[in-house]
């Protein structure tokens, strides 16, 4: 089932800046989608449009089948939001601000649930502290606790680990994993590629208000797992020797480099046999190097492509 | 109706009030006492009675109105401005609540605080002067309506304000003069004719006059007109807030 359905969403601000330029995105129930993009790509604007903080200029958004504008109560009932900025009332006690959110979402008081949420985020001992007394990392935990206090079915985490210590990152990933087991749909924005790799089911890339790619993480990782072995030769070759045919090598234009593509995760990479075959073919090797395709490369490639298109 | 949200906002706002209960209680007591020393003792010794009412008692309704109006206004403004200032407004905008629920929570709390202060002043005043309230129910009605409508007005200011200076601007430049010139400490009949006419354009006059009628049975303007004026002001504020939430003016980008 589709949990979040975004179609043709545009956001134009007064003054003409277009933060979203026609976004289409389907998010399945229970999946974790990581939305990757540089600063200013439109990640936060997109989340704000889904959560009701920003009104889209065009297009429709449905959450759990409910339109976020016309049927906002039913839609927002399902949504929990952890904002990027630490927006908290400084003088209030931790437990009160978490209870407040639950009440705001129309849920009956449930002390056991609040305790559970606070314990999971290591906030229980701090429950009676004023928010201003907490460290930055602790404040971020409070934001997460608030979002979870009303038992959302869809959770938006906007750059949750930006400037966060290792411990919180680990705690948060654990919480995310448990929410996933409970069937909660999670959308997280980040510009850390490792984060997307660690927890996402699917990865979306957004830049300049457009979604450039949405792909299963495993498929993406398979593409990423490809490595190249580059063999630089002392003397140029006219063609790849017949004895090396089985390796499917490519000869570069300067005819001095052989390139072998293999999968780094494979049991047998074939590198040993290749090197032996190269030696027995009598080729003089000057240098050997390897290179890996990273999400970063794909990302940079996509962004460059988009910029060329925009320029055209 | 999301009543739990209304209750949550109300409770959250009231905790802020209870955290500073001592200040909330002590400052009106002190300022009321000062007013009695200055107006009651120093000026009151020269003005015996106003239209048959002892001057000390005469100023009580005006004194209460002065505090109640400024308090509900600043509480109403601060209540909604603060979430904008610290950024917690995102929660209100992304929660399943409508404008009426948000307003009921914030304005209800702001009005409650002002009402509390009004009652404290009334109590303090009764220590200085003999007070009999001729129409207690009408007094309560005027008090509650004033608290609510000025808290609503404050709510609008809180949404409009982009910084703390603007938050102070309207109360300081508009409301305080209107309250002072609206017959808080005198009867309009004591003014020269020209000023009597000018004062009739001051909306606050109608509120103070009606409130004073509830105490002493005497008024500058008919009590029905006073009631209409305050009801009209209440509806006007509510209408503006409805428009604000419909268009998202200054709250939703």
XYZ file of C-alpha atoms in Angstrom:
565
model
C 0.000 0.000 0.000
C 1.167 3.530 -0.740
C 1.476 5.556 2.435
C 2.644 8.880 1.065
C 1.689 9.981 -2.419
C 3.212 13.180 -3.743
C 2.218 14.202 -7.243
C 3.233 17.216 -9.262
C 4.121 19.266 -6.211
C 5.555 22.696 -6.874
C 6.429 25.369 -4.373
C 7.070 28.883 -5.531
C 7.830 31.512 -2.912
C 6.909 35.152 -3.197
C 9.758 36.684 -5.100
C 9.739 33.820 -7.568
C 12.148 31.314 -6.015
C 11.043 27.789 -6.906
C 11.935 25.456 -4.045
C 10.092 22.472 -5.552
C 9.785 22.052 -9.300
C 7.280 19.273 -9.830
C 7.969 16.487 -7.370
C 6.425 13.031 -7.795
C 7.159 10.477 -5.131
C 5.417 7.354 -3.816
C 6.394 5.974 -0.451
C 5.237 2.496 0.511
C 3.853 1.655 3.910
C 6.526 0.378 6.274
C 9.549 1.327 4.204
C 12.456 3.561 5.087
C 13.203 6.101 2.410
C 16.317 8.211 2.589
C 16.161 11.467 0.711
C 19.629 12.604 -0.206
C 20.490 16.018 -1.442
C 22.802 18.967 -0.950
C 21.815 21.987 1.140
C 19.026 23.956 -0.462
C 17.894 21.023 -2.598
C 14.312 21.250 -1.347
C 14.322 18.417 1.209
C 12.939 20.468 4.065
C 10.430 22.264 1.840
C 9.110 18.917 0.646
C 8.707 17.642 4.207
C 7.102 20.926 5.253
C 4.587 20.622 2.444
C 3.629 17.100 3.530
C 3.320 18.084 7.201
C 1.274 21.238 6.647
C 3.902 23.828 7.518
C 4.093 25.062 3.940
C 1.275 25.179 1.412
C 2.275 23.793 -1.991
C 1.666 26.127 -4.931
C 0.604 23.227 -7.147
C 0.061 19.503 -6.933
C -1.465 17.140 -4.404
C -0.131 15.227 -1.412
C -1.890 12.323 0.236
C -0.899 10.565 3.447
C -2.642 7.292 4.208
C -5.052 8.197 1.399
C -6.000 11.539 2.972
C -5.339 14.813 1.186
C -3.080 16.932 3.409
C -4.970 20.131 2.595
C -8.648 19.181 2.403
C -8.531 16.305 4.889
C -5.685 17.606 7.032
C -6.873 16.211 10.345
C -6.878 12.595 9.191
C -3.585 13.085 7.342
C -1.735 14.825 10.165
C -3.001 12.307 12.719
C -0.662 9.820 11.060
C 2.415 12.044 10.839
C 5.236 12.602 13.275
C 7.856 15.215 12.462
C 11.359 15.673 13.809
C 12.472 19.052 12.493
C 15.997 19.951 11.527
C 16.245 22.955 13.820
C 16.118 22.460 17.564
C 12.786 24.155 18.140
C 11.875 23.699 21.779
C 10.329 25.784 24.520
C 13.404 26.349 26.727
C 11.757 26.744 30.120
C 9.478 23.742 30.029
C 10.204 20.363 31.604
C 11.088 17.571 29.205
C 8.151 15.375 30.188
C 5.643 18.226 29.877
C 6.720 19.170 26.416
C 6.463 15.531 25.317
C 3.011 15.177 26.901
C 1.983 18.425 25.240
C 2.620 16.998 21.783
C 0.537 13.923 22.544
C -2.335 16.136 23.691
C -2.003 18.379 20.659
C -2.565 15.346 18.454
C -5.760 14.574 20.356
C -4.476 11.439 22.074
C -5.497 10.526 25.631
C -2.833 10.813 28.299
C -0.690 7.659 28.441
C 2.086 7.826 31.017
C 3.338 4.307 30.319
C 3.888 5.106 26.662
C 5.625 8.413 27.416
C 7.898 6.632 29.897
C 8.725 3.992 27.326
C 9.590 6.608 24.683
C 11.727 8.601 27.117
C 13.566 5.501 28.315
C 14.359 4.364 24.793
C 15.904 7.732 24.071
C 17.797 7.777 27.403
C 15.774 10.791 28.524
C 13.932 9.293 31.471
C 16.476 10.567 34.011
C 16.148 14.038 32.540
C 12.353 14.079 32.463
C 12.041 16.808 35.096
C 14.847 18.988 33.742
C 14.035 22.179 31.901
C 14.834 21.877 28.214
C 17.387 24.712 28.374
C 19.513 22.695 30.798
C 20.056 19.922 28.243
C 22.949 19.525 25.819
C 22.362 19.852 22.082
C 22.253 16.092 21.571
C 19.765 15.679 24.403
C 17.551 18.370 22.919
C 17.496 16.488 19.667
C 16.374 13.398 21.567
C 13.527 15.463 23.035
C 12.444 16.401 19.524
C 12.363 12.726 18.584
C 10.454 11.843 21.759
C 7.877 14.513 20.957
C 7.365 13.140 17.463
C 6.916 9.605 18.811
C 4.623 10.622 21.670
C 1.503 10.452 19.544
C 2.306 7.093 17.919
C 2.651 8.245 14.306
C 2.369 5.836 11.367
C 4.649 7.977 9.229
C 7.746 9.575 10.687
C 9.707 12.357 9.039
C 13.248 12.847 10.271
C 14.750 16.004 8.804
C 18.546 15.705 8.999
C 18.313 13.903 12.333
C 22.006 13.231 12.717
C 23.439 16.539 11.566
C 26.009 17.453 14.210
C 25.068 14.574 16.481
C 27.413 12.358 18.485
C 28.012 8.699 17.696
C 25.992 7.491 20.669
C 22.858 9.345 19.677
C 23.238 8.207 16.101
C 23.355 4.600 17.282
C 20.391 5.064 19.637
C 18.439 6.706 16.885
C 19.119 3.961 14.383
C 17.932 1.460 16.970
C 14.724 3.400 17.478
C 14.264 3.597 13.720
C 14.780 -0.157 13.390
C 12.170 -0.834 16.044
C 9.682 1.530 14.452
C 10.203 -0.274 11.185
C 9.382 -3.573 12.901
C 6.144 -1.954 14.061
C 5.371 -1.069 10.468
C 5.988 2.665 10.721
C 6.914 4.361 7.450
C 10.050 6.462 7.813
C 11.324 9.226 5.589
C 14.657 10.693 6.470
C 16.606 13.423 4.805
C 20.329 13.532 5.056
C 23.399 14.567 3.239
C 25.390 11.740 4.764
C 25.507 8.933 2.267
C 26.586 6.421 4.948
C 23.392 7.093 6.813
C 21.271 6.254 3.804
C 23.340 3.103 3.303
C 22.974 2.029 6.902
C 19.214 2.180 7.352
C 17.280 2.918 4.178
C 15.289 0.496 2.020
C 15.156 2.941 -0.838
C 17.208 5.992 -1.633
C 15.951 9.090 -3.393
C 18.169 11.852 -4.701
C 16.825 15.383 -4.785
C 18.483 18.487 -6.157
C 17.183 21.931 -7.070
C 13.627 20.975 -6.233
C 13.519 17.857 -8.400
C 13.748 14.160 -7.618
C 16.548 12.825 -9.796
C 16.357 9.175 -8.848
C 14.578 6.795 -6.518
C 15.996 3.315 -6.332
C 16.093 0.266 -4.069
C 19.155 0.632 -1.946
C 20.382 -2.877 -2.783
C 20.228 -2.181 -6.508
C 22.021 1.043 -5.936
C 24.625 -0.668 -3.781
C 25.162 -3.312 -6.447
C 25.986 -0.524 -8.834
C 28.192 0.980 -6.213
C 29.968 -2.304 -5.519
C 31.518 -2.294 -9.002
C 35.233 -1.731 -9.003
C 37.737 -1.146 -11.728
C 41.251 -2.523 -11.845
C 43.456 -0.369 -14.044
C 46.626 -1.843 -15.410
C 49.020 0.691 -16.906
C 51.403 -0.749 -19.435
C 54.932 0.343 -20.332
C 54.380 -0.180 -24.083
C 51.206 0.624 -26.026
C 49.093 -2.235 -27.362
C 47.280 -2.505 -30.683
C 44.591 -4.761 -29.279
C 43.805 -6.848 -26.215
C 45.806 -10.103 -26.588
C 43.594 -13.165 -27.360
C 44.847 -14.948 -24.229
C 43.160 -12.249 -22.100
C 39.809 -12.378 -23.908
C 37.978 -14.199 -21.111
C 38.497 -11.201 -18.769
C 36.490 -8.848 -20.969
C 39.050 -6.098 -20.719
C 38.815 -2.682 -22.308
C 41.762 -0.876 -23.767
C 41.792 2.877 -23.249
C 42.312 5.308 -26.138
C 45.951 5.920 -25.375
C 46.347 2.104 -25.737
C 48.475 1.998 -22.579
C 45.834 0.984 -20.038
C 43.744 -2.144 -19.606
C 40.609 -1.839 -17.497
C 39.059 -4.809 -15.725
C 35.630 -4.468 -14.080
C 34.777 -6.740 -11.144
C 32.511 -6.879 -8.128
C 34.291 -6.235 -4.875
C 31.778 -8.335 -2.943
C 32.247 -11.413 -5.175
C 33.908 -14.542 -3.797
C 36.366 -14.742 -6.669
C 37.330 -11.453 -8.189
C 39.574 -13.074 -10.779
C 42.344 -10.572 -10.125
C 44.976 -13.212 -9.365
C 44.274 -15.133 -12.566
C 44.233 -11.923 -14.580
C 47.578 -10.799 -13.273
C 49.085 -14.210 -13.998
C 47.634 -14.121 -17.527
C 48.982 -10.611 -18.080
C 52.451 -11.782 -17.055
C 52.374 -14.851 -19.279
C 51.198 -12.730 -22.230
C 54.512 -10.921 -21.831
C 53.008 -7.492 -21.071
C 55.180 -5.112 -19.047
C 53.151 -3.602 -16.211
C 54.079 -0.071 -15.127
C 51.408 0.480 -12.473
C 48.206 -0.984 -11.068
C 45.367 0.901 -9.409
C 41.748 0.337 -8.423
C 38.760 2.711 -8.314
C 35.301 2.373 -6.811
C 32.029 3.863 -7.886
C 30.499 5.561 -4.868
C 27.043 6.937 -4.188
C 28.863 10.238 -4.213
C 29.946 9.606 -7.840
C 26.426 8.664 -8.878
C 25.142 11.667 -7.033
C 27.623 14.056 -8.573
C 26.916 12.521 -11.982
C 23.178 12.997 -11.595
C 23.519 16.541 -10.417
C 25.879 17.405 -13.275
C 23.439 15.849 -15.758
C 20.610 17.922 -14.339
C 22.638 21.079 -14.564
C 23.452 20.376 -18.218
C 19.748 19.815 -18.903
C 18.853 23.019 -17.118
C 21.431 24.925 -19.125
C 20.166 23.496 -22.431
C -13.413 19.294 17.706
C -9.986 18.268 19.060
C -10.732 19.104 22.718
C -7.607 17.356 23.936
C -5.516 19.761 21.900
C -7.347 22.737 23.394
C -6.726 21.323 26.872
C -3.069 20.587 26.062
C -2.393 24.150 24.888
C -4.326 25.616 27.812
C -2.486 23.487 30.352
C 0.905 24.192 28.766
C 0.282 27.945 28.884
C -1.002 27.838 32.441
C 2.114 25.995 33.652
C 4.135 28.973 32.444
C 1.859 31.168 34.556
C 2.167 28.960 37.645
C 5.949 28.903 37.297
C 5.901 32.641 37.859
C 2.889 32.723 40.145
C 4.569 34.839 42.756
C 5.432 37.615 40.289
C 1.997 37.306 38.720
C 0.435 37.799 42.121
C 2.710 40.318 43.750
C 3.053 42.871 40.942
C -0.678 43.718 40.643
C -0.928 43.927 44.434
C 1.932 46.421 44.586
C 0.791 48.522 41.630
C -2.799 48.645 42.898
C -1.603 49.758 46.294
C 0.486 52.480 44.650
C -2.490 53.704 42.629
C -4.498 53.958 45.826
C -1.776 55.894 47.554
C -1.393 58.314 44.638
C -4.916 58.635 43.265
C -6.923 57.690 46.308
C -5.023 59.529 49.019
C -3.336 62.419 47.195
C -5.969 63.284 44.583
C -8.943 61.739 46.362
C -8.496 64.087 49.275
C -9.306 66.942 46.867
C -12.163 65.197 45.034
C -14.653 63.909 47.521
C -17.104 62.071 45.377
C -17.839 61.569 41.699
C -21.581 61.533 41.016
C -22.226 60.415 44.548
C -19.570 57.688 44.647
C -16.547 58.010 46.909
C -13.528 58.763 44.643
C -11.474 55.922 46.086
C -14.198 53.447 45.160
C -14.895 55.215 41.863
C -11.455 54.432 40.455
C -11.599 50.697 41.301
C -13.399 49.556 38.117
C -11.064 51.670 35.971
C -8.054 50.308 37.810
C -9.174 46.720 37.279
C -9.931 47.391 33.606
C -6.543 49.021 33.081
C -4.693 45.974 34.381
C -7.006 43.406 32.859
C -6.784 44.962 29.408
C -3.012 45.324 29.388
C -2.526 41.880 30.938
C -4.823 39.989 28.561
C -3.321 41.881 25.664
C 0.283 41.117 26.558
C -0.453 37.523 27.602
C -2.399 36.887 24.409
C 0.364 38.425 22.308
C 3.224 36.686 24.091
C 1.467 33.287 24.113
C 1.506 32.985 20.327
C 4.571 35.126 19.658
C 6.823 32.926 21.796
C 6.256 29.724 19.741
C 7.003 31.787 16.643
C 10.145 33.153 18.273
C 11.549 29.819 19.526
C 10.280 27.908 16.490
C 7.841 25.574 18.230
C 5.082 26.947 15.984
C 5.926 24.061 13.614
C 4.106 21.784 16.016
C 0.888 23.774 15.917
C 1.015 23.933 12.136
C 1.625 20.216 11.690
C -0.869 19.018 14.313
C -4.446 18.006 13.537
C -5.895 21.207 14.973
C -7.876 24.040 13.425
C -7.645 27.752 14.131
C -10.480 27.738 16.632
C -8.787 25.098 18.789
C -5.470 26.956 18.761
C -7.215 30.216 19.624
C -9.296 28.629 22.371
C -6.186 27.184 24.007
C -4.005 30.289 23.851
C -6.660 32.945 24.304
C -8.405 30.946 27.020
C -5.162 30.743 28.989
C -4.304 34.425 28.449
C -7.798 35.458 29.550
C -7.644 33.213 32.626
C -4.395 34.839 33.749
C -5.842 38.318 33.281
C -9.002 37.316 35.101
C -6.925 36.076 38.002
C -5.087 39.394 38.158
C -8.391 41.275 37.968
C -9.677 39.347 40.945
C -6.436 39.987 42.866
C -6.788 43.722 42.243
C -10.417 43.662 43.311
C -9.362 41.912 46.506
C -6.529 44.372 47.150
C -8.819 47.325 46.465
C -11.397 46.079 48.929
C -8.726 46.412 51.621
C -8.505 50.155 50.924
C -12.120 51.145 50.228
C -15.651 49.990 50.958
C -16.974 48.298 47.859
C -20.467 47.100 47.094
C -21.122 45.600 43.713
C -24.678 46.314 42.581
C -24.758 43.905 39.630
C -22.244 41.126 40.365
C -23.251 38.951 37.424
C -22.982 41.824 34.962
C -19.632 42.717 36.526
C -18.385 39.190 35.922
C -19.747 39.172 32.374
C -17.985 42.455 31.517
C -14.788 41.240 33.116
C -14.766 37.910 31.281
C -15.711 39.467 27.943
C -13.006 42.101 28.297
C -10.393 39.470 29.180
C -11.377 37.351 26.199
C -11.603 40.088 23.614
C -8.338 41.732 24.621
C -6.599 38.371 24.697
C -7.905 37.846 21.145
C -6.614 41.275 20.165
C -3.277 40.352 21.746
C -3.229 37.097 19.773
C -3.476 39.115 16.548
C -0.625 41.365 17.671
C 1.444 38.293 18.551
C 1.007 36.913 15.046
C 1.640 40.270 13.421
C 4.765 41.081 15.456
C 8.087 40.233 13.836
C 10.180 41.136 16.875
C 9.882 42.021 20.533
C 9.732 45.772 19.812
C 6.634 45.356 17.684
C 5.168 43.143 20.382
C 5.392 46.065 22.810
C 4.392 48.734 20.318
C 0.618 48.381 20.194
C 0.078 47.955 23.938
C 2.349 50.893 24.670
C 1.355 53.315 21.939
C -2.309 52.478 21.484
C -3.874 50.652 24.371
C -2.364 52.390 27.391
C -3.329 55.896 26.147
C -6.809 54.711 25.200
C -7.308 53.204 28.640
C -6.061 56.296 30.449
C -8.165 58.573 28.250
C -11.179 56.277 28.467
C -12.323 57.426 31.859
C -10.407 55.009 34.073
C -9.856 57.615 36.744
C -12.580 60.167 36.010
C -16.101 60.500 34.748
C -16.465 61.851 31.211
C -18.844 64.474 32.596
C -15.842 66.036 34.364
C -14.260 66.945 30.979
C -14.841 70.107 28.893
C -17.552 69.541 26.196
C -15.081 69.248 23.285
C -13.166 66.497 25.027
C -16.396 64.761 25.965
C -17.217 64.447 22.250
C -13.715 63.264 21.359
C -13.775 60.679 24.142
C -16.928 59.150 22.654
C -14.729 57.821 19.826
C -12.564 55.920 22.292
C -13.759 52.310 22.301
C -12.285 51.663 25.723
C -14.670 54.208 27.250
C -17.603 51.889 26.562
C -15.959 48.985 28.353
C -14.974 50.955 31.435
C -18.344 52.657 31.563
C -20.236 49.369 31.409
C -17.976 47.825 33.998
C -18.424 50.784 36.318
C -22.195 50.545 35.869
C -22.026 46.974 37.193
C -20.399 48.340 40.367
C -22.311 51.543 41.052
C -25.292 51.598 38.693
C -23.974 54.755 36.987
C -22.434 55.035 33.542
C -21.118 57.526 30.960
C -22.892 55.660 28.152
C -25.947 53.346 28.254
C -24.960 49.865 29.422
C -26.575 48.219 26.383
C -24.259 50.217 24.120
C -21.298 49.098 26.225
C -22.282 45.472 25.859
C -22.752 45.846 22.111
C -19.364 47.541 21.797
C -17.518 44.761 23.568
C -19.423 42.027 21.709
C -18.624 43.776 18.434
C -14.930 44.045 19.296
C -14.885 40.355 20.250
C -16.415 39.309 16.911
C -14.103 41.601 14.946
C -11.001 40.054 16.546
C -12.289 36.532 16.000
C -13.003 37.341 12.350
C -9.489 38.663 11.811
C -7.980 35.537 13.368
C -10.159 33.335 11.187
C -8.812 35.196 8.140
C -5.214 34.856 9.401
C -5.462 31.088 9.643
C -7.308 30.790 6.347
C -4.613 32.656 4.471
C -1.687 31.608 6.663
C -0.645 35.265 6.957
C 2.672 35.545 8.860
C 2.469 31.953 10.108
C 2.508 29.579 7.135
C 4.919 30.184 4.269
